[in-house]
Amino acid sequence: MLALSWPSVVVADESPVLLVAHPDVRTLRLTRDNTRAIFAMRQRTWPDGQAVRVHVLNNDDPVHGRFVKERLAVYPHQLQLAWDRMVFSGTGQAPTRVFSQAEMRERIASTPGALGYLEREYLDDRVQVVSME
């Protein structure tokens, strides 16, 4: 009997990208539709009426790409088009852009009503995870 052995391919586990909010935010669960509306800047408040302050990484950041595709089920360029349309038409503004996950964590922790996303390794007790249904 001949046994064939294929070389095993090791794929690095990517840490899940989690939705995180300022610790004073009282909403601990959002639907995908609500989350998508918030990140598209169409929904500007939390369910309790507090203003949402959305923070995102640059479009070319791999973590941004994973969050948008996996959690929001859209592509980064689609979100950018929505933001551009609102900014150019004067009907809204784009989210606050940050340049690293460390900066994202700091901004979320220090901005009331803030919402963003982080890989698990960047979480600490200054931000809270918001689950998504």
Short mmCIF file of C-alpha atoms in Angstrom, two decimals:
data_model
loop_
_atom_site.label_atom_id
_atom_site.label_comp_id
_atom_site.label_asym_id
_atom_site.label_seq_id
_atom_site.Cartn_x
_atom_site.Cartn_y
_atom_site.Cartn_z
CA MET A 1 0.00 0.00 0.00
CA LEU A 2 1.34 3.38 -0.98
CA ALA A 3 0.73 6.30 1.38
CA LEU A 4 0.93 9.78 -0.04
CA SER A 5 1.70 12.68 2.20
CA TRP A 6 0.93 16.23 1.16
CA PRO A 7 2.88 19.06 2.70
CA SER A 8 0.75 20.82 5.25
CA VAL A 9 0.02 24.46 4.71
CA VAL A 10 -0.05 26.63 7.79
CA VAL A 11 -2.33 29.62 7.57
CA ALA A 12 -1.84 32.29 10.19
CA ASP A 13 -4.94 32.76 12.29
CA GLU A 14 -6.18 36.28 11.92
CA SER A 15 -7.54 37.74 15.10
CA PRO A 16 -11.25 38.55 14.83
CA VAL A 17 -12.07 42.22 14.40
CA LEU A 18 -14.46 43.28 17.15
CA LEU A 19 -16.84 46.19 17.39
CA VAL A 20 -15.82 48.42 20.33
CA ALA A 21 -17.34 51.46 22.00
CA HIS A 22 -16.63 54.07 24.66
CA PRO A 23 -17.28 52.55 28.11
CA ASP A 24 -20.22 54.92 28.80
CA VAL A 25 -22.19 53.68 25.76
CA ARG A 26 -25.22 51.78 27.06
CA THR A 27 -25.94 49.83 23.86
CA LEU A 28 -24.14 46.50 24.07
CA ARG A 29 -25.71 44.80 21.04
CA LEU A 30 -26.32 45.97 17.48
CA THR A 31 -27.72 44.24 14.43
CA ARG A 32 -25.62 44.07 11.28
CA ASP A 33 -28.06 46.49 9.61
CA ASN A 34 -27.72 49.02 12.45
CA THR A 35 -23.96 48.68 12.43
CA ARG A 36 -23.81 49.11 8.66
CA ALA A 37 -26.06 52.20 8.87
CA ILE A 38 -23.85 53.70 11.59
CA PHE A 39 -20.62 53.10 9.66
CA ALA A 40 -22.23 54.42 6.46
CA MET A 41 -23.04 57.55 8.54
CA ARG A 42 -26.77 57.19 7.86
CA GLN A 43 -27.59 56.48 11.52
CA ARG A 44 -25.99 59.17 13.66
CA THR A 45 -27.21 58.23 17.13
CA TRP A 46 -27.18 55.24 19.43
CA PRO A 47 -30.60 53.72 20.18
CA ASP A 48 -30.77 55.80 23.40
CA GLY A 49 -30.28 59.05 21.45
CA GLN A 50 -26.60 59.68 22.27
CA ALA A 51 -24.55 60.86 19.27
CA VAL A 52 -22.34 58.19 17.68
CA ARG A 53 -18.75 59.22 16.90
CA VAL A 54 -17.51 56.73 14.29
CA HIS A 55 -13.78 56.00 13.96
CA VAL A 56 -12.18 54.01 11.14
CA LEU A 57 -8.74 52.97 9.95
CA ASN A 58 -7.49 53.94 6.47
CA ASN A 59 -9.15 52.17 3.54
CA ASP A 60 -5.93 50.33 2.69
CA ASP A 61 -5.44 48.97 6.22
CA PRO A 62 -6.01 45.18 6.20
CA VAL A 63 -7.91 45.33 9.51
CA HIS A 64 -10.32 47.91 8.03
CA GLY A 65 -10.83 45.68 4.99
CA ARG A 66 -11.54 42.62 7.13
CA PHE A 67 -13.96 44.50 9.39
CA VAL A 68 -15.91 46.03 6.53
CA LYS A 69 -16.11 42.84 4.46
CA GLU A 70 -16.65 40.32 7.27
CA ARG A 71 -18.76 42.30 9.74
CA LEU A 72 -20.61 44.80 7.52
CA ALA A 73 -20.75 42.66 4.36
CA VAL A 74 -19.70 45.55 2.09
CA TYR A 75 -16.45 46.60 0.46
CA PRO A 76 -14.29 49.49 1.72
CA HIS A 77 -14.77 51.41 -1.54
CA GLN A 78 -18.56 51.23 -1.11
CA LEU A 79 -18.33 52.88 2.29
CA GLN A 80 -15.93 55.50 0.95
CA LEU A 81 -18.38 56.33 -1.85
CA ALA A 82 -21.19 56.82 0.67
CA TRP A 83 -18.98 59.08 2.81
CA ASP A 84 -17.82 61.10 -0.20
CA ARG A 85 -21.41 61.55 -1.40
CA MET A 86 -22.49 62.94 1.98
CA VAL A 87 -19.47 65.22 2.33
CA PHE A 88 -19.73 66.63 -1.21
CA SER A 89 -23.50 67.10 -0.99
CA GLY A 90 -23.22 68.79 2.41
CA THR A 91 -25.60 66.30 4.04
CA GLY A 92 -23.11 64.70 6.41
CA GLN A 93 -19.52 64.08 7.29
CA ALA A 94 -17.09 61.21 7.04
CA PRO A 95 -16.03 59.26 10.13
CA THR A 96 -12.89 60.20 12.03
CA ARG A 97 -9.88 58.50 10.47
CA VAL A 98 -7.19 57.02 12.73
CA PHE A 99 -3.86 55.58 11.67
CA SER A 100 -3.39 52.58 13.96
CA GLN A 101 -5.29 50.28 16.25
CA ALA A 102 -3.50 51.82 19.24
CA GLU A 103 -4.79 55.25 18.18
CA MET A 104 -8.25 53.73 17.59
CA ARG A 105 -8.29 52.38 21.16
CA GLU A 106 -7.22 55.76 22.59
CA ARG A 107 -9.83 57.69 20.58
CA ILE A 108 -12.64 55.27 21.47
CA ALA A 109 -11.67 55.37 25.15
CA SER A 110 -11.57 59.18 25.27
CA THR A 111 -14.52 60.14 23.03
CA PRO A 112 -18.04 59.85 24.50
CA GLY A 113 -20.34 57.94 22.15
CA ALA A 114 -17.40 56.60 20.13
CA LEU A 115 -17.62 53.43 18.05
CA GLY A 116 -14.85 51.63 16.16
CA TYR A 117 -13.23 48.23 15.81
CA LEU A 118 -10.13 46.44 17.10
CA GLU A 119 -8.48 43.08 16.95
CA ARG A 120 -8.74 41.20 20.26
CA GLU A 121 -5.10 41.83 21.17
CA TYR A 122 -5.74 45.59 21.30
CA LEU A 123 -8.64 45.38 23.76
CA ASP A 124 -8.28 46.66 27.30
CA ASP A 125 -10.59 47.82 30.07
CA ARG A 126 -10.86 51.37 28.62
CA VAL A 127 -13.19 50.17 25.82
CA GLN A 128 -16.11 47.77 25.71
CA VAL A 129 -17.01 45.19 23.10
CA VAL A 130 -20.39 45.62 21.40
CA SER A 131 -21.81 42.35 20.11
CA MET A 132 -23.29 42.17 16.65
CA GLU A 133 -26.25 39.95 15.75
#
